[in-house]
Coordinates of C-alpha atoms (C1' of nucleotides) in Angstrom, one line a residue:
Chain W
X1 CA 197.9 224.3 2.1
X2 CA 198.0 222.3 -1.1
X3 CA 198.0 218.5 -0.9
X4 CA 200.8 217.3 -3.2
X5 CA 201.8 214.2 -4.9
X6 CA 205.5 215.1 -5.2
X7 CA 207.5 213.5 -2.4
X8 CA 208.3 215.8 0.4
X9 CA 211.8 216.2 1.6
X10 CA 212.7 214.4 4.7
X11 CA 216.4 215.2 5.0
X12 CA 219.3 215.0 7.3
X13 CA 220.1 218.2 9.0
X14 CA 223.5 219.2 10.2
X15 CA 225.3 222.2 11.7
X16 CA 228.7 223.5 10.5
X17 CA 230.7 225.9 12.7
X18 CA 233.1 228.6 11.6
X19 CA 235.2 229.5 14.6
X20 CA 237.7 232.3 14.2
X21 CA 240.6 233.0 16.6
X22 CA 243.4 235.5 16.6
X23 CA 247.0 234.7 17.5
X24 CA 248.0 238.4 17.7
X25 CA 249.1 238.5 14.1
X26 CA 246.7 236.4 12.0
X27 CA 243.1 235.2 11.9
X28 CA 242.9 231.4 12.2
X29 CA 240.1 229.0 11.6
X30 CA 239.2 225.8 13.4
X31 CA 239.2 222.9 11.0
X32 CA 238.9 219.1 11.2
X33 CA 241.2 216.8 9.4
X34 CA 239.7 214.1 7.2
X35 CA 242.2 211.3 6.9
X36 CA 241.0 208.3 5.1
X37 CA 242.4 206.2 2.3
X38 CA 241.0 208.5 -0.4
X39 CA 240.8 211.7 1.5
X40 CA 243.4 214.0 3.0
X41 CA 241.8 217.3 3.4
X42 CA 240.0 219.5 5.9
X43 CA 236.5 220.5 6.7
X44 CA 234.6 222.7 9.0
X45 CA 233.6 221.1 12.3
X46 CA 230.1 219.9 11.7
X47 CA 227.7 217.1 12.6
X48 CA 224.3 215.8 11.9
X49 CA 221.9 216.9 14.5
X50 CA 220.1 214.4 16.7
X51 CA 216.4 213.7 16.9
X52 CA 214.9 216.4 19.1
X53 CA 218.1 218.3 19.5
X54 CA 217.9 222.0 19.2
X55 CA 220.0 223.6 16.5
X56 CA 222.1 225.8 18.8
X57 CA 222.7 222.9 21.1
X58 CA 223.8 220.8 18.2
X59 CA 226.4 223.5 17.3
X60 CA 227.8 223.6 20.8
X61 CA 227.9 219.8 21.0
X62 CA 229.7 219.6 17.7
X63 CA 232.5 221.9 18.9
X64 CA 232.8 220.2 22.2
X65 CA 233.0 216.6 20.8
X66 CA 235.0 217.4 17.7
X67 CA 237.6 219.8 19.1
X68 CA 237.1 219.9 22.9
X69 CA 236.2 223.6 22.6
X70 CA 233.5 225.3 24.5
X71 CA 232.0 228.5 23.1
X72 CA 229.6 230.8 24.9
X73 CA 227.9 232.3 22.0
X74 CA 227.3 230.9 18.5
X75 CA 225.2 232.7 16.0
X76 CA 223.6 231.2 13.0
X77 CA 224.2 233.0 9.8
X78 CA 223.0 231.0 6.8
X79 CA 221.5 227.7 5.8
X80 CA 222.8 225.6 2.8
X81 CA 220.5 223.1 1.1
X82 CA 221.5 222.9 -2.5
X83 CA 220.9 219.5 -4.0
X84 CA 224.5 219.4 -5.2
X85 CA 226.3 220.2 -2.0
X86 CA 226.8 216.5 -1.1
X87 CA 227.1 215.1 -4.6
X88 CA 230.8 214.7 -4.7
X89 CA 231.4 210.9 -4.6
X90 CA 234.3 211.2 -2.2
X91 CA 232.1 213.2 0.2
X92 CA 229.2 210.8 0.0
X93 CA 231.4 207.8 0.5
X94 CA 233.0 209.5 3.6
X95 CA 229.5 210.3 4.9
X96 CA 228.4 206.7 4.7
X97 CA 231.5 205.5 6.5
X98 CA 231.1 208.0 9.2
X99 CA 227.4 207.6 9.9
X100 CA 226.8 204.0 8.9
X101 CA 223.8 204.8 6.8
X102 CA 222.8 206.2 3.5
X103 CA 222.9 209.9 3.5
X104 CA 221.3 211.8 0.7
X105 CA 221.2 215.6 0.6
X106 CA 222.0 217.3 3.9
X107 CA 220.6 220.7 4.8
X108 CA 223.2 222.4 7.0
X109 CA 222.9 225.4 9.2
X110 CA 226.1 227.4 9.5
X111 CA 227.1 228.9 12.8
X112 CA 229.8 231.5 13.6
X113 CA 231.7 232.5 16.6
X114 CA 235.0 234.0 17.6
X115 CA 237.1 232.7 20.5
X116 CA 239.8 234.2 22.7
X117 CA 243.2 233.6 21.1
X118 CA 243.6 230.0 20.1
X119 CA 242.3 227.6 22.7
X120 CA 244.5 224.6 23.0
X121 CA 243.1 221.5 21.3
X122 CA 243.5 218.3 23.3
X123 CA 245.6 215.8 21.4
X124 CA 242.9 213.2 21.0
X125 CA 241.0 215.5 18.6
X126 CA 241.6 215.8 14.9
X127 CA 241.0 219.5 15.0
X128 CA 243.6 222.1 14.0
X129 CA 243.9 225.9 13.9
X130 CA 244.7 226.9 10.3
X131 CA 245.7 230.5 9.4
X132 CA 243.0 232.0 7.2
X133 CA 245.5 232.6 4.4
X134 CA 246.7 229.0 4.3
X135 CA 243.3 227.4 3.8
X136 CA 243.2 225.2 0.7
X137 CA 240.2 223.4 -0.8
X138 CA 237.8 222.2 1.8
X139 CA 235.2 219.4 1.8
X140 CA 231.7 220.0 0.5
X141 CA 230.9 223.6 0.0
X142 CA 232.8 224.6 3.0
X143 CA 235.0 227.2 1.2
X144 CA 231.8 229.1 0.3
X145 CA 230.5 228.8 3.8
X146 CA 233.7 230.2 5.2
X147 CA 233.6 233.2 2.8
X148 CA 230.0 233.9 3.9
X149 CA 231.1 233.6 7.5
X150 CA 233.8 236.2 6.9
X151 CA 231.2 238.6 5.5
X152 CA 229.0 237.9 8.4
X153 CA 231.9 238.7 10.8
X154 CA 232.5 242.1 9.0
X155 CA 228.9 242.9 9.6
X156 CA 229.0 241.9 13.2
X157 CA 232.1 243.9 13.8
X158 CA 230.1 247.0 13.1
X159 CA 227.0 246.2 15.0
X160 CA 228.5 244.2 17.9
X161 CA 232.2 244.9 18.2
X162 CA 232.4 242.7 21.3
X163 CA 233.0 239.7 19.0
X164 CA 236.4 241.3 18.2
X165 CA 237.4 242.0 21.8
X166 CA 236.3 238.4 22.4
X167 CA 239.3 237.4 20.3
X168 CA 241.9 239.3 22.3
X169 CA 243.8 238.3 25.4
X170 CA 242.5 239.9 28.7
X171 CA 245.3 242.5 28.4
X172 CA 246.2 243.7 25.0
X173 CA 248.2 246.4 23.3
X174 CA 246.7 248.9 20.9
X175 CA 248.8 247.4 18.2
X176 CA 247.1 244.1 18.7
X177 CA 243.7 245.7 18.6
X178 CA 244.6 247.7 15.5
X179 CA 246.0 244.6 13.8
X180 CA 242.8 242.7 14.5
X181 CA 240.5 245.5 13.3
X182 CA 242.7 245.9 10.2
X183 CA 242.5 242.2 9.4
X184 CA 238.7 242.1 9.8
X185 CA 238.1 245.2 7.8
X186 CA 240.7 244.2 5.3
X187 CA 242.3 247.6 5.1
X188 CA 245.1 249.7 6.6
X189 CA 244.2 251.8 9.6
X190 CA 246.0 255.0 10.4
X191 CA 247.7 254.9 13.8
X192 CA 246.6 258.3 15.0
X193 CA 243.1 258.1 13.8
X194 CA 242.9 254.7 15.5
X195 CA 243.9 256.2 18.8
X196 CA 241.2 258.9 18.3
X197 CA 238.6 256.2 17.7
X198 CA 239.7 254.5 20.9
X199 CA 238.8 257.6 22.9
X200 CA 235.2 257.0 21.7
X201 CA 235.2 253.5 23.1
X202 CA 234.9 254.0 26.8
X203 CA 234.9 250.3 27.3
X204 CA 238.5 250.0 26.3
X205 CA 240.3 251.0 29.5
X206 CA 244.0 251.5 30.1
X207 CA 245.7 249.4 32.8
X208 CA 248.9 250.3 34.6
X209 CA 250.7 247.4 33.1
X210 CA 253.3 247.7 30.3
X211 CA 255.1 245.3 28.1
X212 CA 258.3 244.0 29.6
X213 CA 261.7 243.3 28.1
X214 CA 260.9 244.6 24.6
X215 CA 263.7 246.3 22.8
X216 CA 261.7 249.5 22.3
X217 CA 259.4 251.7 24.2
X218 CA 257.0 249.5 26.1
X219 CA 253.4 249.6 25.1
X220 CA 250.6 250.0 27.6
X221 CA 248.1 247.2 28.1
X222 CA 244.4 247.8 27.8
X223 CA 241.5 245.7 28.8
X224 CA 237.9 245.4 27.6
X225 CA 235.3 246.4 30.2
X226 CA 232.2 244.4 29.5
X227 CA 230.0 246.3 31.9
X228 CA 230.7 249.6 30.3
X229 CA 230.3 248.0 26.9
X230 CA 226.8 246.7 27.8
X231 CA 225.8 250.1 29.0
X232 CA 226.9 251.7 25.7
X233 CA 225.3 249.1 23.5
X234 CA 222.2 248.6 25.6
X235 CA 220.2 245.4 24.9
X236 CA 222.1 244.7 21.8
X237 CA 224.9 243.1 23.8
X238 CA 225.9 239.5 23.1
X239 CA 225.0 237.9 26.3
Chain G
X1 CA 233.5 212.2 12.8
X2 CA 232.2 210.2 15.8
X3 CA 230.0 207.2 15.3
X4 CA 226.9 207.7 17.4
X5 CA 224.2 205.6 18.8
X6 CA 221.8 208.5 19.4
X7 CA 219.3 208.6 16.6
X8 CA 220.1 211.2 14.0
X9 CA 217.5 213.8 13.0
X10 CA 215.8 213.2 9.7
X11 CA 213.3 216.0 9.6
X12 CA 210.9 217.7 7.4
X13 CA 212.2 220.9 6.0
X14 CA 210.1 223.9 5.1
X15 CA 210.4 227.5 3.9
X16 CA 208.4 230.4 5.2
X17 CA 208.3 233.7 3.4
X18 CA 207.9 237.2 4.8
X19 CA 206.8 239.4 1.9
X20 CA 206.4 243.1 2.6
X21 CA 204.5 245.6 0.4
X22 CA 203.7 249.3 0.7
X23 CA 200.4 250.8 -0.3
X24 CA 201.7 254.4 -0.1
X25 CA 200.8 254.8 3.5
X26 CA 201.4 251.5 5.4
X27 CA 203.6 248.4 5.3
X28 CA 201.6 245.3 4.6
X29 CA 202.4 241.6 5.0
X30 CA 201.3 238.7 2.8
X31 CA 199.6 236.1 4.9
X32 CA 197.6 232.9 4.4
X33 CA 194.2 232.3 6.0
X34 CA 193.8 229.0 7.9
X35 CA 190.2 228.2 7.9
X36 CA 189.3 224.8 9.4
X37 CA 186.8 223.7 12.1
X38 CA 189.2 224.5 14.9
X39 CA 191.3 227.2 13.4
X40 CA 190.6 230.7 12.1
X41 CA 193.9 232.4 12.0
X42 CA 196.7 233.4 9.7
X43 CA 200.2 232.2 8.9
X44 CA 203.1 233.1 6.8
X45 CA 203.1 231.6 3.4
X46 CA 205.2 228.4 3.7
X47 CA 205.5 224.9 2.5
X48 CA 207.5 221.8 3.1
X49 CA 210.2 221.4 0.4
X50 CA 210.2 218.6 -2.0
X51 CA 212.7 215.9 -2.4
X52 CA 215.7 217.3 -4.3
X53 CA 214.2 220.8 -4.5
X54 CA 216.6 223.7 -3.8
X55 CA 215.7 225.9 -0.9
X56 CA 215.4 229.1 -2.9
X57 CA 213.3 227.3 -5.5
X58 CA 211.0 226.1 -2.8
X59 CA 210.5 229.6 -1.6
X60 CA 209.6 230.9 -5.0
X61 CA 207.2 228.0 -5.6
X62 CA 205.5 228.6 -2.3
X63 CA 204.6 232.1 -3.1
X64 CA 203.6 231.2 -6.6
X65 CA 201.3 228.4 -5.6
X66 CA 199.9 229.9 -2.4
X67 CA 199.4 233.5 -3.5
X68 CA 200.0 233.6 -7.2
X69 CA 202.8 236.0 -6.6
X70 CA 206.1 236.0 -8.4
X71 CA 209.1 237.5 -6.7
X72 CA 212.5 238.2 -8.4
X73 CA 214.7 238.1 -5.3
X74 CA 214.1 236.3 -2.0
X75 CA 216.8 236.3 0.6
X76 CA 217.1 233.8 3.4
X77 CA 217.5 235.4 6.8
X78 CA 217.2 232.8 9.5
X79 CA 216.5 229.1 10.2
X80 CA 214.2 228.0 13.0
X81 CA 214.5 224.5 14.4
X82 CA 213.4 224.5 18.0
X83 CA 211.9 221.3 19.1
X84 CA 208.9 223.2 20.4
X85 CA 207.9 225.1 17.3
X86 CA 205.4 222.5 16.1
X87 CA 204.2 221.3 19.5
X88 CA 200.9 223.2 19.6
X89 CA 198.2 220.5 19.2
X90 CA 196.2 222.6 16.9
X91 CA 199.2 223.2 14.7
X92 CA 200.2 219.5 14.5
X93 CA 196.7 218.5 13.7
X94 CA 196.5 221.0 10.9
X95 CA 199.8 219.7 9.6
X96 CA 198.6 216.2 9.4
X97 CA 195.4 217.2 7.7
X98 CA 197.3 219.3 5.1
X99 CA 200.1 216.8 4.3
X100 CA 198.4 213.5 5.0
X101 CA 201.3 212.2 7.0
X102 CA 202.7 212.4 10.4
X103 CA 204.9 215.5 10.8
X104 CA 207.1 215.8 13.8
X105 CA 209.5 218.8 14.2
X106 CA 209.9 220.9 11.1
X107 CA 213.1 222.9 10.5
X108 CA 212.1 226.0 8.5
X109 CA 214.1 228.4 6.6
X110 CA 212.7 231.9 6.6
X111 CA 212.9 234.1 3.5
X112 CA 212.3 237.8 3.0
X113 CA 211.4 240.0 0.1
X114 CA 209.8 243.3 -0.7
X115 CA 207.4 243.7 -3.6
X116 CA 206.2 246.6 -5.6
X117 CA 203.0 248.0 -4.0
X118 CA 200.5 245.3 -3.3
X119 CA 200.3 242.8 -6.2
X120 CA 196.7 241.7 -6.8
X121 CA 196.1 238.3 -5.4
X122 CA 193.8 236.2 -7.7
X123 CA 190.6 235.1 -5.9
X124 CA 191.3 231.4 -5.9
X125 CA 194.1 231.9 -3.3
X126 CA 193.6 232.2 0.4
X127 CA 196.3 234.8 0.7
X128 CA 195.6 238.4 1.9
X129 CA 197.6 241.6 2.4
X130 CA 197.4 242.6 6.1
X131 CA 198.6 245.9 7.4
X132 CA 201.6 245.4 9.7
X133 CA 199.9 247.1 12.6
X134 CA 196.8 244.9 12.4
X135 CA 198.5 241.6 12.6
X136 CA 197.2 239.4 15.5
X137 CA 198.5 236.1 16.7
X138 CA 199.9 233.9 14.0
X139 CA 200.4 230.2 13.7
X140 CA 203.5 228.4 14.9
X141 CA 206.3 230.8 15.8
X142 CA 205.4 233.1 12.9
X143 CA 205.1 236.2 15.0
X144 CA 208.7 235.8 16.0
X145 CA 209.7 235.1 12.5
X146 CA 208.0 238.3 11.3
X147 CA 209.8 240.3 14.0
X148 CA 213.1 238.9 12.9
X149 CA 212.2 239.7 9.3
X150 CA 211.6 243.3 10.2
X151 CA 215.0 243.6 11.8
X152 CA 216.5 242.1 8.8
X153 CA 214.7 244.6 6.6
X154 CA 216.0 247.5 8.7
X155 CA 219.5 246.1 8.1
X156 CA 219.0 245.6 4.4
X157 CA 217.6 249.2 4.1
X158 CA 221.1 250.4 5.1
X159 CA 223.2 248.1 3.0
X160 CA 221.0 247.7 -0.1
X161 CA 218.3 250.4 -0.2
X162 CA 217.0 249.1 -3.5
X163 CA 214.8 246.8 -1.5
X164 CA 212.9 250.0 -0.5
X165 CA 212.7 251.4 -4.0
X166 CA 211.4 248.0 -5.0
X167 CA 208.3 248.7 -2.9
X168 CA 207.4 252.0 -4.6
X169 CA 205.5 252.6 -7.8
X170 CA 207.6 253.4 -10.9
X171 CA 206.8 257.1 -10.4
X172 CA 206.7 258.2 -6.8
X173 CA 206.6 261.5 -4.9
X174 CA 209.1 262.5 -2.3
X175 CA 206.4 262.2 0.4
X176 CA 205.8 258.6 -0.5
X177 CA 209.5 257.9 -0.3
X178 CA 209.9 259.7 3.0
X179 CA 206.8 257.9 4.4
X180 CA 208.4 254.6 3.5
X181 CA 211.8 255.4 4.9
X182 CA 210.1 256.6 8.0
X183 CA 208.1 253.5 8.5
X184 CA 211.1 251.2 8.0
X185 CA 213.4 253.2 10.3
X186 CA 210.5 253.7 12.7
X187 CA 211.2 257.4 13.3
X188 CA 210.2 260.8 12.1
X189 CA 212.3 262.2 9.3
X190 CA 212.8 265.9 8.8
X191 CA 211.4 267.2 5.5
X192 CA 214.3 269.4 4.6
X193 CA 217.0 267.0 5.7
X194 CA 215.3 264.4 3.7
X195 CA 215.6 266.5 0.5
X196 CA 219.3 267.0 1.3
X197 CA 219.7 263.2 1.6
X198 CA 218.0 262.8 -1.8
X199 CA 220.7 264.9 -3.4
X200 CA 223.2 262.3 -2.3
X201 CA 221.2 259.6 -4.1
X202 CA 221.9 260.2 -7.8
X203 CA 219.8 257.2 -8.6
X204 CA 216.6 259.0 -7.6
X205 CA 215.9 261.1 -10.6
X206 CA 213.2 263.7 -11.1
X207 CA 210.8 263.4 -14.0
X208 CA 208.8 266.2 -15.6
X209 CA 205.5 264.7 -14.4
X210 CA 203.5 266.2 -11.6
X211 CA 200.5 265.1 -9.6
X212 CA 197.2 266.1 -11.1
X213 CA 193.9 267.2 -9.6
X214 CA 195.2 267.5 -6.1
X215 CA 193.9 270.3 -4.0
X216 CA 197.3 271.7 -3.2
X217 CA 200.6 272.4 -5.0
X218 CA 201.3 269.4 -7.1
X219 CA 204.3 267.2 -6.2
X220 CA 206.9 266.2 -8.7
X221 CA 207.2 262.5 -9.6
X222 CA 210.6 260.9 -9.3
X223 CA 211.8 257.5 -10.5
X224 CA 214.5 255.0 -9.4
X225 CA 217.3 254.5 -11.9
X226 CA 218.6 251.0 -11.4
X227 CA 221.6 251.5 -13.7
X228 CA 222.9 254.5 -11.8
X229 CA 222.2 252.6 -8.6
X230 CA 224.2 249.6 -9.7
X231 CA 227.1 251.9 -10.5
X232 CA 227.0 253.5 -7.1
X233 CA 226.6 250.2 -5.2
X234 CA 229.0 248.2 -7.4
X235 CA 228.7 244.5 -7.0
X236 CA 226.6 244.7 -3.9
X237 CA 223.5 245.1 -6.0
X238 CA 220.6 242.8 -5.6
X239 CA 220.6 241.2 -9.0
Chain O
dA1 C1' 276.6 257.1 23.8
dG2 C1' 274.4 256.0 19.6
dG3 C1' 271.4 253.0 16.7
dG4 C1' 267.2 250.6 16.0
dA5 C1' 262.7 249.7 16.9
dT6 C1' 258.0 250.7 18.2
dA7 C1' 254.8 253.8 21.2
dG8 C1' 252.3 257.7 21.4
dT9 C1' 250.5 262.3 20.3
dG10 C1' 247.5 267.0 17.5
dT11 C1' 245.7 269.8 13.9
dA12 C1' 243.3 271.4 10.0
dA13 C1' 240.1 270.7 6.1
dG14 C1' 236.1 268.6 4.3
dA15 C1' 231.9 265.8 4.8
dA16 C1' 227.9 264.4 7.2
dT17 C1' 224.3 265.3 10.5
dG18 C1' 220.6 267.7 12.9
dA19 C1' 217.8 271.5 14.2
dC20 C1' 214.8 275.0 12.5
dG21 C1' 210.6 278.5 9.4
dT22 C1' 209.1 280.6 5.2
dT23 C1' 207.3 281.0 0.6
dA24 C1' 205.0 278.6 -3.6
dT25 C1' 201.0 276.6 -5.8
dA26 C1' 197.1 273.9 -6.5
dT27 C1' 191.9 273.2 -5.4
dA28 C1' 187.8 274.2 -2.7
dA29 C1' 184.8 277.1 -0.3
dA30 C1' 182.8 281.5 0.4
Chain H
dT1 C1' 187.2 287.0 -7.1
dT2 C1' 188.9 286.4 -2.9
dT3 C1' 190.1 283.6 0.9
dA4 C1' 191.0 279.2 3.2
dT5 C1' 193.4 275.1 3.3
dA6 C1' 196.5 271.8 2.2
dT7 C1' 200.9 270.1 0.8
dA8 C1' 205.5 271.2 -1.9
dA9 C1' 209.9 272.9 -2.0
dC10 C1' 213.8 275.2 -0.3
dG11 C1' 219.0 277.1 2.9
dT12 C1' 221.7 278.1 6.9
dC13 C1' 224.3 277.4 10.9
dA14 C1' 226.4 274.6 14.6
dT15 C1' 228.2 270.2 15.7
dT16 C1' 230.3 266.0 14.9
dC17 C1' 232.8 262.7 12.1
dT18 C1' 236.4 261.6 8.9
dT19 C1' 240.7 261.7 6.8
dA20 C1' 245.3 263.0 5.8
dC21 C1' 249.7 263.8 7.6
dA22 C1' 255.1 263.9 10.9
dC23 C1' 257.5 264.3 14.9
dT24 C1' 259.1 263.1 19.8
dA25 C1' 259.4 259.5 23.5
dT26 C1' 261.2 255.4 25.5
dC27 C1' 263.2 251.0 25.8
dC28 C1' 266.9 247.6 24.6
dC29 C1' 271.2 246.4 22.5
dT30 C1' 275.9 247.1 21.2

DNA sequence: AGGGATAGTGTAAGAATGACGTTATATAAA
DNA sequence: TTTATATAACGTCATTCTTACACTATCCCT
């Protein structure tokens, strides 16, 4: 390897997490409120990583300490290290306040996960669920990271659809399932063709429970059978 | 964000590049020879990044300075930051020799690209093309990185097949194309079905040139038409 | 009993996939 | 010049997947 005179980067490293939930109608994103004198906006849950802390561990810790949320499986999808990503004066000032030290460029590794419905966030945390469509301008380059996360989700939905079932309640109706698929793929899905597709998913199994007290024909509840799923998808399964 | 007493990571950051070429018969990987008293092995071309250097720029620079190879499009596919990845004493010693400083954990961002055939490597460089099947144990966690790169390539081959045409000479025979597809997908491809698939690729256009002085019926040469390809694949194109 | 709301079902046409064997044409060898 | 050998090029059929499309069933409410 060449010996160089140019100074070598010795940067802070962080993780940022995009966590997506589904309330039955919309996709929602877990965000953190930044409330200071100058700043009233939101950001992805993220944190610098500690000395000798593994990346995946840092991501789990971040969600635990910032939102009280535990996630079984987070997957890394992209790393951001542009020189400009922490150049906004408001952002750098906020970083100094938060970490009590001078922080130059931060290289951040972005993680993605889905969660079942919208886990309750204990009140001591500054985290909130925000509907995807209501998200305004975020801190740093977090809007770009979120967009990349959504593409990543669309890809995962094809290769490992369990990330979608992971968002639904234990018992769900086909309408809920179809709404979710439709949101993720960002297109309308034909009702009958969707039922047909269901038949090719042996891991979506009907229960004997039906909706109650709805003012129309009651829908049957289905459940996701992880064992059958793992057989179908072999080793590729999530965990 | 929480204020913390645990020391925050302030690590070296590097890029490692997996560059794949095709000689008409085999896939080959660009590797760097490590030749010291203790070490006689190979590694992926990689380098620490410089202060204020963008990640993508660092990857391009690395290939340029380590192998004299210029690449138009490198894509990041995964970041490695395990605490153990630089714990091998031979590796840490080598790092200190190369960079004249103490190097603890390195977080590395792995990049992938294909190149047309096997670009000639000027003799002053320690880089070599190594057939994929002949690759032995590499430095650090580079075998794992290479495996991840190959999965990434298989995925890209579906979404953006131009990375495959990017490996072929300007004029190529259908046999070459099929060999390449077959290697990447790691399965046999039926000759007639492959011809059928070609008809659905309007961007593979026949030329009026044929092989010369071959002791059998001469094969027609085809070329890859990037303009037609870009129309077919819309915005998703590589560049 | 009727209105309103959502659940749940089948069919037919076109497209994509996968299996399979024969003829064409160039050089080299006899 | 004939023959051997090596690879190129080509079509059909059965199966599966995809897409478009409309009516009946069931529950609650009034």
